[in-house]
Amino acid sequence: MADRFDLRRDITFGTKVTRAAYDEAAGRWEVRTATGEEASARFLVMATGCLSVSKRPEVPGLERFRGAWYHTGHWPHEGVDFTGQRVGVIGTGSSGIQAIPVIAEQAASLTVFQRTPNFSLPAHNGPLDPETQRARKANYPEYRRRARESGFGIPVEPATASALETDEEARRRAYEERWRRGSLTAILTAYTDLLVNREANETAAEFVRGKIREIVRDPEVAETLSPRDHPFGTKRPCLDSGYYATFNRDTVTLVDLRKTPLVEITADGVRTTGREYAFDSIVFATGFDAMTGALTAIDIRGRGGVSLREEWAQGPRTYLGLGVAGFPNLFTVTGPGSPSVLSNMMVSIEQHVDWIAGCLAYLRERGLTAIEPTAEAQDAWVRHVREVGDLTLYPMADSWYMGANVPGKPRVFMPYIGGVSTYRQICDDIAAKDYTGFTLSA
Ligand code: NA7
């Protein structure tokens, strides 16, 4: 891509941006990197990612550990060979759940430290048959249109029935058929009320728990793996290849951190309140400072030297997840307050990039040099994002959507759950009405 579009001359590789300050007099962003390099630009597009700043567990002692350790978010490109090793994995989100079966195949022994059990569905990964490939490729434009017009950015038939109004046997058949599809959204989108009604949700949750009991031979282990503290889908469901069955291996042990919490990393391994475990390698699958972490890691200063980090101390505030009042000419791709992580990221990234490009062209054509959300428009959008979120079950989970995985992070539901189709319409309407809610100036 870089060569085809002759982009290399505009890219500086291996640099880290540490500061970006808006110079009001010049109407430009002054950007500084860790190596002291400086750049000046009228517009600043933050494409820093929603899950790019990793976090470790909040326990002391890692510097003492004599073995090797890895974070799933920074996996060595050359791969890791765990053959013959005693391995500990901390964390059972998507990354842990995908890594655990693979590590278990190599390791002499594997100990999994679980704080919260997650719902995981079979990925059914495998080669696609040529006919499926041909059919999809023949219909790319149509497929992509349906993705743009969907709720999660993934084409699905919208649900028409309520789970509670469907009889138990029909519901079980529907879940069973969707369990076999290898899809993240198939079960979640089976009925209209799964994300808004706890009782309806419980039918799907119990279906998955039933699967765990079927797969895992030891009933106590099965129960420890069964999520009961959050509704199905309110934490990102995981997709796995043989996750639950991995716990049938003699070499794999599950440690319930709710019963025996982590205390420290020692020279030899991991200590919980129960005992110490010795390892050759530890894998941290402990996730990310999601959505805001990469933005607040940079010292971003807007109008009057105001710090984005301080502005967002009580939670992120944006207009459309695209711009921030007080920070002219700053755009955030898939920022908090947009569908972002609650959608197929490609669809949402493309929409934001197109919208930003359209906005820049609009400004240039009219000789305008600055755009900034008004405080009123931002307040109204933040309220709308919260109100829509509150209609759903999402706020009930201690999820990274809520900032709950990072100690001290404010508890705010960060993405916009109005759906990518609705959201796109809102953004397009705003652009068509000469960017209502933004102040434009020359
Ligand atoms: P996640 O989904 O945030 O998972 C992180 C896991 O690590 C989760 O099980 C956490 O438990 C656990 N964790 C985090 N901190 C600790 C501490 N201090 N002690 C014990 N356990 C801890 O990150 P992933 O990388 O798996 O997935 C991120 C997204 O990437 C995923 O949702 C997909 O969208 C793709 P917790 O649940 O917080 O109790």
Short mmCIF file of C-alpha atoms and ligand atoms in Angstrom, two decimals:
data_model
loop_
_atom_site.label_atom_id
_atom_site.label_comp_id
_atom_site.label_asym_id
_atom_site.label_seq_id
_atom_site.Cartn_x
_atom_site.Cartn_y
_atom_site.Cartn_z
CA MET A 1 0.00 0.00 0.00
CA ALA A 2 2.74 2.42 1.00
CA ASP A 3 4.56 1.90 -2.29
CA ARG A 4 1.46 1.82 -4.46
CA PHE A 5 0.30 5.18 -3.13
CA ASP A 6 3.81 6.62 -2.73
CA LEU A 7 3.31 7.24 0.99
CA ARG A 8 6.75 6.42 2.31
CA ARG A 9 8.13 9.92 1.84
CA ASP A 10 5.43 11.19 4.22
CA ILE A 11 5.95 8.62 6.97
CA THR A 12 8.46 8.67 9.81
CA PHE A 13 8.78 5.12 11.13
CA GLY A 14 9.71 4.08 14.66
CA THR A 15 8.68 7.34 16.28
CA LYS A 16 6.56 7.98 19.34
CA VAL A 17 4.53 11.16 19.70
CA THR A 18 4.76 12.51 23.23
CA ARG A 19 3.15 15.94 22.96
CA ALA A 20 0.81 17.86 20.69
CA ALA A 21 -0.09 21.47 21.46
CA TYR A 22 -2.40 23.80 19.57
CA ASP A 23 -0.83 27.17 18.83
CA GLU A 24 -3.85 29.47 18.75
CA ALA A 25 -2.06 32.44 17.15
CA ALA A 26 -0.75 30.33 14.27
CA GLY A 27 -3.78 28.03 14.17
CA ARG A 28 -1.50 25.02 14.03
CA TRP A 29 -0.71 21.88 15.98
CA GLU A 30 2.89 21.60 17.15
CA VAL A 31 3.75 17.93 17.54
CA ARG A 32 6.81 16.57 19.34
CA THR A 33 8.25 13.06 19.37
CA ALA A 34 10.23 11.17 22.00
CA THR A 35 13.42 11.79 20.03
CA GLY A 36 12.81 15.55 20.01
CA GLU A 37 11.66 15.73 16.41
CA GLU A 38 9.06 18.46 15.79
CA ALA A 39 6.34 18.84 13.21
CA SER A 40 3.71 21.48 12.59
CA ALA A 41 0.33 20.89 11.00
CA ARG A 42 -3.00 22.64 10.64
CA PHE A 43 -4.95 19.46 11.28
CA LEU A 44 -4.16 16.55 13.59
CA VAL A 45 -5.81 13.17 13.03
CA MET A 46 -5.38 10.77 15.94
CA ALA A 47 -5.49 7.24 14.53
CA THR A 48 -3.89 5.83 17.66
CA GLY A 49 -6.20 2.85 18.13
CA CYS A 50 -8.61 1.76 20.83
CA LEU A 51 -6.69 -1.27 22.09
CA SER A 52 -3.08 -0.24 21.66
CA VAL A 53 -1.91 0.66 25.17
CA SER A 54 -1.50 -2.58 27.07
CA LYS A 55 -1.83 -3.01 30.82
CA ARG A 56 -0.23 -5.45 33.23
CA PRO A 57 -1.92 -6.81 36.33
CA GLU A 58 -1.70 -4.44 39.22
CA VAL A 59 0.58 -6.61 41.36
CA PRO A 60 4.16 -5.89 42.38
CA GLY A 61 7.28 -7.91 41.77
CA LEU A 62 7.64 -8.43 38.02
CA GLU A 63 11.21 -7.08 38.08
CA ARG A 64 12.16 -9.97 40.39
CA PHE A 65 10.92 -12.72 38.08
CA ARG A 66 13.83 -14.81 36.74
CA GLY A 67 11.91 -16.50 33.92
CA ALA A 68 10.63 -15.05 30.64
CA TRP A 69 7.44 -13.02 30.40
CA TYR A 70 5.24 -11.82 27.58
CA HIS A 71 2.20 -9.61 27.06
CA THR A 72 -0.31 -10.82 24.47
CA GLY A 73 -0.49 -7.27 23.08
CA HIS A 74 3.26 -7.26 22.31
CA TRP A 75 3.82 -10.82 21.11
CA PRO A 76 7.31 -11.47 19.68
CA HIS A 77 7.04 -11.58 15.89
CA GLU A 78 9.28 -14.62 15.71
CA GLY A 79 6.90 -16.57 17.98
CA VAL A 80 7.55 -18.28 21.31
CA ASP A 81 8.24 -21.96 21.89
CA PHE A 82 6.92 -23.13 25.27
CA THR A 83 7.85 -26.78 24.75
CA GLY A 84 8.65 -28.49 28.04
CA GLN A 85 7.98 -25.35 30.10
CA ARG A 86 5.85 -24.61 33.15
CA VAL A 87 3.73 -21.69 31.97
CA GLY A 88 1.33 -19.36 33.79
CA VAL A 89 -1.28 -17.27 31.95
CA ILE A 90 -2.94 -14.36 33.74
CA GLY A 91 -6.16 -13.14 32.15
CA THR A 92 -9.05 -14.82 30.35
CA GLY A 93 -10.32 -12.21 27.88
CA SER A 94 -10.22 -12.75 24.11
CA SER A 95 -6.41 -12.82 24.02
CA GLY A 96 -6.03 -15.31 26.88
CA ILE A 97 -8.81 -17.50 25.56
CA GLN A 98 -7.17 -17.70 22.13
CA ALA A 99 -3.64 -18.21 23.48
CA ILE A 100 -4.41 -20.80 26.16
CA PRO A 101 -5.28 -23.80 23.91
CA VAL A 102 -2.17 -23.19 21.77
CA ILE A 103 0.17 -22.82 24.75
CA ALA A 104 -1.38 -25.89 26.41
CA GLU A 105 -0.39 -28.01 23.39
CA GLN A 106 3.28 -27.11 23.87
CA ALA A 107 3.76 -26.58 27.58
CA ALA A 108 4.67 -29.28 30.10
CA SER A 109 2.13 -27.66 32.40
CA LEU A 110 -0.13 -24.64 32.16
CA THR A 111 -1.75 -22.72 35.01
CA VAL A 112 -4.53 -20.29 34.07
CA PHE A 113 -5.30 -17.45 36.50
CA GLN A 114 -8.89 -16.32 35.98
CA ARG A 115 -10.43 -13.28 37.63
CA THR A 116 -13.68 -13.11 35.65
CA PRO A 117 -14.97 -15.98 33.52
CA ASN A 118 -15.98 -14.89 30.03
CA PHE A 119 -18.51 -16.18 27.55
CA SER A 120 -16.68 -17.81 24.65
CA LEU A 121 -18.11 -19.19 21.41
CA PRO A 122 -16.42 -21.58 18.98
CA ALA A 123 -14.66 -19.74 16.15
CA HIS A 124 -14.83 -22.71 13.75
CA ASN A 125 -11.82 -21.31 11.94
CA GLY A 126 -10.64 -23.26 8.94
CA PRO A 127 -10.09 -23.09 5.20
CA LEU A 128 -13.02 -21.61 3.28
CA ASP A 129 -14.33 -23.79 0.50
CA PRO A 130 -13.84 -22.28 -2.98
CA GLU A 131 -17.59 -21.87 -3.55
CA THR A 132 -18.03 -19.76 -0.39
CA GLN A 133 -15.06 -17.64 -1.41
CA ARG A 134 -16.35 -17.17 -4.94
CA ALA A 135 -19.85 -16.24 -3.75
CA ARG A 136 -18.51 -13.64 -1.30
CA LYS A 137 -16.09 -12.11 -3.80
CA ALA A 138 -18.80 -11.86 -6.43
CA ASN A 139 -20.81 -9.74 -4.03
CA TYR A 140 -18.30 -7.51 -2.28
CA PRO A 141 -20.07 -4.18 -2.95
CA GLU A 142 -23.38 -5.61 -1.74
CA TYR A 143 -21.75 -7.21 1.32
CA ARG A 144 -20.03 -3.97 2.23
CA ARG A 145 -23.23 -2.00 1.77
CA ARG A 146 -25.05 -4.37 4.14
CA ALA A 147 -22.20 -4.01 6.64
CA ARG A 148 -22.51 -0.22 6.56
CA GLU A 149 -26.26 -0.46 7.07
CA SER A 150 -26.12 -2.86 10.02
CA GLY A 151 -25.94 -2.32 13.77
CA PHE A 152 -22.50 -3.78 14.49
CA GLY A 153 -20.96 -3.28 11.04
CA ILE A 154 -21.50 -6.97 10.26
CA PRO A 155 -24.30 -7.96 7.88
CA VAL A 156 -26.98 -9.88 9.79
CA GLU A 157 -30.65 -10.52 9.38
CA PRO A 158 -32.22 -8.26 11.99
CA ALA A 159 -34.02 -10.14 14.76
CA THR A 160 -37.78 -9.92 14.75
CA ALA A 161 -38.81 -12.01 17.77
CA SER A 162 -38.33 -11.55 21.49
CA ALA A 163 -36.43 -14.31 23.31
CA LEU A 164 -39.00 -14.26 26.09
CA GLU A 165 -41.90 -14.70 23.70
CA THR A 166 -40.25 -17.66 21.94
CA ASP A 167 -40.83 -21.10 23.40
CA GLU A 168 -37.92 -22.85 25.03
CA GLU A 169 -37.44 -25.59 22.46
CA ALA A 170 -37.43 -23.20 19.48
CA ARG A 171 -35.02 -20.93 21.33
CA ARG A 172 -32.67 -23.80 22.08
CA ARG A 173 -32.69 -24.83 18.40
CA ALA A 174 -31.95 -21.25 17.31
CA TYR A 175 -29.05 -20.88 19.75
CA GLU A 176 -27.72 -24.30 18.76
CA GLU A 177 -27.73 -23.41 15.07
CA ARG A 178 -26.04 -20.07 15.80
CA TRP A 179 -23.45 -21.72 18.08
CA ARG A 180 -22.33 -23.70 15.02
CA ARG A 181 -21.85 -20.62 12.81
CA GLY A 182 -18.55 -19.44 14.30
CA SER A 183 -19.76 -15.87 14.55
CA LEU A 184 -19.31 -13.23 17.21
CA THR A 185 -22.76 -11.76 16.79
CA ALA A 186 -24.92 -14.73 15.76
CA ILE A 187 -26.29 -15.54 19.21
CA LEU A 188 -26.43 -11.91 20.35
CA THR A 189 -28.57 -10.94 17.36
CA ALA A 190 -30.92 -13.93 17.54
CA TYR A 191 -33.61 -11.99 19.40
CA THR A 192 -34.62 -8.36 19.79
CA ASP A 193 -34.34 -8.20 23.56
CA LEU A 194 -31.05 -9.92 24.40
CA LEU A 195 -29.13 -6.71 25.06
CA VAL A 196 -31.91 -4.80 26.76
CA ASN A 197 -33.68 -7.30 29.00
CA ARG A 198 -31.83 -9.25 31.68
CA GLU A 199 -34.30 -12.12 31.72
CA ALA A 200 -34.12 -12.50 27.93
CA ASN A 201 -30.34 -12.30 28.09
CA GLU A 202 -30.26 -15.03 30.72
CA THR A 203 -31.66 -17.52 28.17
CA ALA A 204 -28.56 -17.02 25.98
CA ALA A 205 -26.22 -16.92 28.97
CA GLU A 206 -27.60 -20.20 30.29
CA PHE A 207 -27.30 -21.78 26.84
CA VAL A 208 -23.56 -21.00 26.78
CA ARG A 209 -23.14 -22.19 30.39
CA GLY A 210 -24.84 -25.44 29.34
CA LYS A 211 -22.24 -25.83 26.59
CA ILE A 212 -19.44 -25.31 29.11
CA ARG A 213 -20.93 -28.04 31.34
CA GLU A 214 -21.15 -30.37 28.32
CA ILE A 215 -17.53 -29.81 27.29
CA VAL A 216 -15.69 -29.61 30.63
CA ARG A 217 -15.58 -32.96 32.44
CA ASP A 218 -14.90 -31.69 35.98
CA PRO A 219 -18.16 -30.03 37.18
CA GLU A 220 -16.31 -27.78 39.60
CA VAL A 221 -13.99 -26.48 36.86
CA ALA A 222 -17.01 -26.04 34.56
CA GLU A 223 -18.74 -23.94 37.20
CA THR A 224 -15.61 -21.80 37.75
CA LEU A 225 -15.51 -21.17 33.99
CA SER A 226 -19.19 -20.18 33.89
CA PRO A 227 -19.86 -16.43 33.85
CA ARG A 228 -22.56 -15.34 36.28
CA ASP A 229 -21.57 -11.78 37.14
CA HIS A 230 -22.44 -10.06 33.85
CA PRO A 231 -25.07 -10.49 31.13
CA PHE A 232 -24.01 -12.33 27.95
CA GLY A 233 -22.47 -9.92 25.43
CA THR A 234 -21.94 -7.00 27.82
CA LYS A 235 -18.27 -7.88 27.89
CA ARG A 236 -16.94 -8.54 24.41
CA PRO A 237 -17.77 -12.26 23.83
CA CYS A 238 -14.70 -14.30 22.90
CA LEU A 239 -14.21 -16.62 19.96
CA ASP A 240 -12.06 -19.66 20.61
CA SER A 241 -10.63 -22.85 19.18
CA GLY A 242 -10.93 -25.52 21.85
CA TYR A 243 -10.78 -23.22 24.89
CA TYR A 244 -13.13 -25.05 27.25
CA ALA A 245 -11.87 -28.51 26.20
CA THR A 246 -8.34 -27.41 27.13
CA PHE A 247 -9.36 -27.69 30.78
CA ASN A 248 -9.85 -31.45 30.31
CA ARG A 249 -6.08 -31.85 29.90
CA ASP A 250 -4.25 -33.27 32.91
CA THR A 251 -1.54 -30.67 32.43
CA VAL A 252 -3.87 -27.66 32.69
CA THR A 253 -4.96 -26.10 36.01
CA LEU A 254 -7.49 -23.31 36.54
CA VAL A 255 -6.95 -20.94 39.47
CA ASP A 256 -9.94 -18.87 40.55
CA LEU A 257 -8.59 -15.45 41.53
CA ARG A 258 -11.96 -14.59 43.10
CA LYS A 259 -11.19 -17.21 45.77
CA THR A 260 -7.42 -16.68 45.98
CA PRO A 261 -6.47 -13.24 44.58
CA LEU A 262 -3.05 -12.45 43.12
CA VAL A 263 -0.57 -11.10 45.65
CA GLU A 264 2.71 -10.68 43.79
CA ILE A 265 5.07 -11.90 41.14
CA THR A 266 8.02 -13.62 42.79
CA ALA A 267 11.48 -14.57 41.56
CA ASP A 268 10.09 -18.00 40.68
CA GLY A 269 6.56 -17.32 39.58
CA VAL A 270 3.23 -16.09 40.93
CA ARG A 271 1.92 -15.94 44.47
CA THR A 272 -1.80 -15.85 45.28
CA THR A 273 -3.33 -15.73 48.74
CA GLY A 274 -3.52 -19.54 48.41
CA ARG A 275 0.05 -20.53 47.46
CA GLU A 276 3.01 -19.87 45.21
CA TYR A 277 3.24 -21.27 41.66
CA ALA A 278 6.61 -21.76 39.96
CA PHE A 279 6.94 -20.96 36.24
CA ASP A 280 9.50 -20.81 33.47
CA SER A 281 7.34 -18.29 31.59
CA ILE A 282 4.44 -16.00 32.46
CA VAL A 283 2.02 -14.69 29.85
CA PHE A 284 0.09 -11.55 30.71
CA ALA A 285 -3.19 -11.54 28.79
CA THR A 286 -4.36 -8.63 30.90
CA GLY A 287 -5.73 -6.36 28.21
CA PHE A 288 -5.57 -2.66 27.47
CA ASP A 289 -6.28 0.83 28.71
CA ALA A 290 -9.01 0.87 26.09
CA MET A 291 -10.29 3.69 23.90
CA THR A 292 -8.77 6.60 25.81
CA GLY A 293 -5.38 5.15 26.81
CA ALA A 294 -3.50 6.00 23.62
CA LEU A 295 -4.91 9.55 23.56
CA THR A 296 -4.23 10.38 27.20
CA ALA A 297 -0.74 8.84 26.95
CA ILE A 298 0.16 11.85 24.77
CA ASP A 299 0.27 15.29 26.38
CA ILE A 300 -2.39 16.89 24.18
CA ARG A 301 -2.96 20.61 24.79
CA GLY A 302 -5.84 22.48 23.22
CA ARG A 303 -6.94 26.10 23.31
CA GLY A 304 -5.38 27.97 26.25
CA GLY A 305 -3.02 25.09 27.04
CA VAL A 306 -5.91 22.97 28.37
CA SER A 307 -4.88 19.33 28.80
CA LEU A 308 -7.00 16.58 27.22
CA ARG A 309 -5.97 14.28 30.04
CA GLU A 310 -7.47 16.71 32.58
CA GLU A 311 -10.55 17.44 30.45
CA TRP A 312 -11.26 13.70 30.42
CA ALA A 313 -10.46 13.04 34.07
CA GLN A 314 -14.14 12.21 34.72
CA GLY A 315 -14.48 10.28 31.46
CA PRO A 316 -14.07 11.11 27.76
CA ARG A 317 -16.20 13.90 26.29
CA THR A 318 -16.43 14.25 22.52
CA TYR A 319 -18.77 15.38 19.79
CA LEU A 320 -19.60 12.29 17.66
CA GLY A 321 -16.41 10.63 18.90
CA LEU A 322 -14.74 12.68 16.16
CA GLY A 323 -13.80 15.97 17.80
CA VAL A 324 -13.39 17.62 21.19
CA ALA A 325 -14.54 21.09 22.25
CA GLY A 326 -11.53 23.25 23.05
CA PHE A 327 -9.31 21.24 20.69
CA PRO A 328 -9.70 22.80 17.23
CA ASN A 329 -8.73 20.80 14.14
CA LEU A 330 -8.19 17.62 16.16
CA PHE A 331 -9.93 14.49 14.89
CA THR A 332 -10.16 11.15 16.66
CA VAL A 333 -10.65 8.07 14.46
CA THR A 334 -13.05 5.68 16.23
CA GLY A 335 -12.89 7.88 19.32
CA PRO A 336 -15.00 7.37 22.45
CA GLY A 337 -18.58 8.39 21.76
CA SER A 338 -18.62 6.66 18.35
CA PRO A 339 -19.59 3.00 17.61
CA SER A 340 -15.89 2.16 17.49
CA VAL A 341 -15.10 -1.03 19.45
CA LEU A 342 -18.77 -2.04 19.42
CA SER A 343 -18.54 -2.54 15.70
CA ASN A 344 -16.57 -4.12 12.92
CA MET A 345 -13.59 -1.77 13.20
CA MET A 346 -12.87 -1.67 9.46
CA VAL A 347 -16.35 -0.37 8.72
CA SER A 348 -16.13 2.27 11.43
CA ILE A 349 -12.58 3.33 10.57
CA GLU A 350 -13.49 3.75 6.90
CA GLN A 351 -16.53 5.81 7.81
CA HIS A 352 -14.51 8.14 10.03
CA VAL A 353 -11.67 8.49 7.53
CA ASP A 354 -14.15 9.32 4.74
CA TRP A 355 -15.99 11.79 6.97
CA ILE A 356 -12.76 13.52 8.04
CA ALA A 357 -11.49 13.66 4.45
CA GLY A 358 -14.83 15.15 3.36
CA CYS A 359 -14.63 17.70 6.14
CA LEU A 360 -11.09 18.78 5.19
CA ALA A 361 -12.13 19.17 1.55
CA TYR A 362 -15.17 21.22 2.60
CA LEU A 363 -12.98 23.57 4.66
CA ARG A 364 -10.41 23.95 1.89
CA GLU A 365 -13.00 24.68 -0.78
CA ARG A 366 -14.42 27.50 1.34
CA GLY A 367 -11.13 28.97 2.49
CA LEU A 368 -11.85 27.94 6.11
CA THR A 369 -8.97 27.01 8.37
CA ALA A 370 -10.49 25.84 11.65
CA ILE A 371 -13.25 23.56 12.89
CA GLU A 372 -14.16 22.81 16.50
CA PRO A 373 -17.20 21.30 18.23
CA THR A 374 -19.27 23.70 20.32
CA ALA A 375 -19.52 22.92 24.03
CA GLU A 376 -23.33 22.67 23.70
CA ALA A 377 -23.21 20.16 20.85
CA GLN A 378 -20.66 18.11 22.75
CA ASP A 379 -22.72 18.16 25.97
CA ALA A 380 -25.81 17.03 24.06
CA TRP A 381 -23.88 14.24 22.32
CA VAL A 382 -22.31 12.99 25.56
CA ARG A 383 -25.81 12.92 27.10
CA HIS A 384 -27.22 11.04 24.11
CA VAL A 385 -24.42 8.45 24.19
CA ARG A 386 -25.10 7.85 27.89
CA GLU A 387 -28.87 7.70 27.49
CA VAL A 388 -28.67 5.15 24.69
CA GLY A 389 -26.12 3.12 26.66
CA ASP A 390 -28.42 3.19 29.69
CA LEU A 391 -31.21 1.57 27.65
CA THR A 392 -29.00 -1.52 27.38
CA LEU A 393 -27.45 -4.04 29.76
CA TYR A 394 -23.87 -2.95 28.91
CA PRO A 395 -23.40 -0.72 31.98
CA MET A 396 -23.99 -3.76 34.23
CA ALA A 397 -20.61 -5.30 33.38
CA ASP A 398 -17.20 -4.44 34.78
CA SER A 399 -15.83 -4.32 31.25
CA TRP A 400 -13.16 -2.39 29.43
CA TYR A 401 -16.07 -0.69 27.58
CA MET A 402 -16.80 0.84 31.01
CA GLY A 403 -13.17 1.54 31.88
CA ALA A 404 -13.64 -0.91 34.76
CA ASN A 405 -10.49 -2.94 34.02
CA VAL A 406 -8.14 -0.06 34.84
CA PRO A 407 -8.02 0.91 38.53
CA GLY A 408 -9.00 4.57 39.01
CA LYS A 409 -10.41 4.97 35.50
CA PRO A 410 -13.84 6.66 35.60
CA ARG A 411 -16.77 4.31 35.09
CA VAL A 412 -18.29 5.55 31.83
CA PHE A 413 -19.72 3.53 28.96
CA MET A 414 -17.41 4.83 26.22
CA PRO A 415 -18.67 3.57 22.85
CA TYR A 416 -21.92 4.66 21.15
CA ILE A 417 -24.41 1.79 20.91
CA GLY A 418 -26.88 3.51 18.56
CA GLY A 419 -25.62 1.28 15.71
CA VAL A 420 -23.24 2.03 12.85
CA SER A 421 -26.03 2.65 10.36
CA THR A 422 -27.86 5.19 12.53
CA TYR A 423 -24.58 6.79 13.51
CA ARG A 424 -23.43 7.16 9.91
CA GLN A 425 -26.72 8.86 9.09
CA ILE A 426 -26.24 11.30 11.97
CA CYS A 427 -22.68 12.14 10.84
CA ASP A 428 -23.75 12.56 7.19
CA ASP A 429 -26.68 14.80 8.16
CA ILE A 430 -24.38 16.99 10.22
CA ALA A 431 -21.95 17.32 7.30
CA ALA A 432 -24.82 18.03 4.88
CA LYS A 433 -26.07 20.80 7.18
CA ASP A 434 -22.69 22.56 6.99
CA TYR A 435 -21.36 20.84 10.09
CA THR A 436 -23.97 21.82 12.65
CA GLY A 437 -22.58 21.62 16.16
CA PHE A 438 -19.16 22.74 14.98
CA THR A 439 -17.77 26.27 14.81
CA LEU A 440 -16.04 26.92 11.50
CA SER A 441 -13.69 29.82 11.03
CA ALA A 442 -11.25 31.35 8.57
P1 NA7 B 1 -9.43 -8.12 28.02
O1 NA7 B 1 -10.64 -8.58 27.33
O2 NA7 B 1 -9.47 -6.83 28.74
O3 NA7 B 1 -9.00 -9.29 29.03
C1 NA7 B 1 -8.05 -9.09 30.03
C2 NA7 B 1 -8.11 -10.22 31.03
O4 NA7 B 1 -7.11 -10.00 32.03
C3 NA7 B 1 -9.45 -10.29 31.75
O5 NA7 B 1 -9.73 -11.64 31.98
C4 NA7 B 1 -9.14 -9.55 33.04
O6 NA7 B 1 -9.98 -9.90 34.11
C5 NA7 B 1 -7.74 -10.00 33.30
N1 NA7 B 1 -7.05 -9.08 34.20
C6 NA7 B 1 -6.77 -7.76 33.97
N2 NA7 B 1 -6.16 -7.22 35.03
C7 NA7 B 1 -6.06 -8.21 35.95
C8 NA7 B 1 -5.52 -8.28 37.27
N3 NA7 B 1 -4.98 -7.21 37.85
N4 NA7 B 1 -5.59 -9.45 37.90
C9 NA7 B 1 -6.16 -10.52 37.32
N5 NA7 B 1 -6.67 -10.54 36.10
C10 NA7 B 1 -6.63 -9.39 35.41
O7 NA7 B 1 -8.18 -8.03 27.02
P2 NA7 B 1 -7.88 -8.96 25.74
O8 NA7 B 1 -6.53 -8.61 25.26
O9 NA7 B 1 -8.15 -10.37 26.07
O10 NA7 B 1 -8.97 -8.56 24.69
C11 NA7 B 1 -9.15 -7.20 24.34
C12 NA7 B 1 -10.04 -7.08 23.14
O11 NA7 B 1 -9.30 -7.40 21.94
C13 NA7 B 1 -11.19 -8.02 23.08
O12 NA7 B 1 -12.25 -7.66 23.88
C14 NA7 B 1 -11.55 -8.01 21.61
O13 NA7 B 1 -12.33 -6.87 21.30
C15 NA7 B 1 -10.21 -7.91 20.95
P3 NA7 B 1 -11.36 -9.07 34.38
O14 NA7 B 1 -12.31 -9.53 33.33
O15 NA7 B 1 -11.03 -7.60 34.25
O16 NA7 B 1 -11.74 -9.45 35.76
#
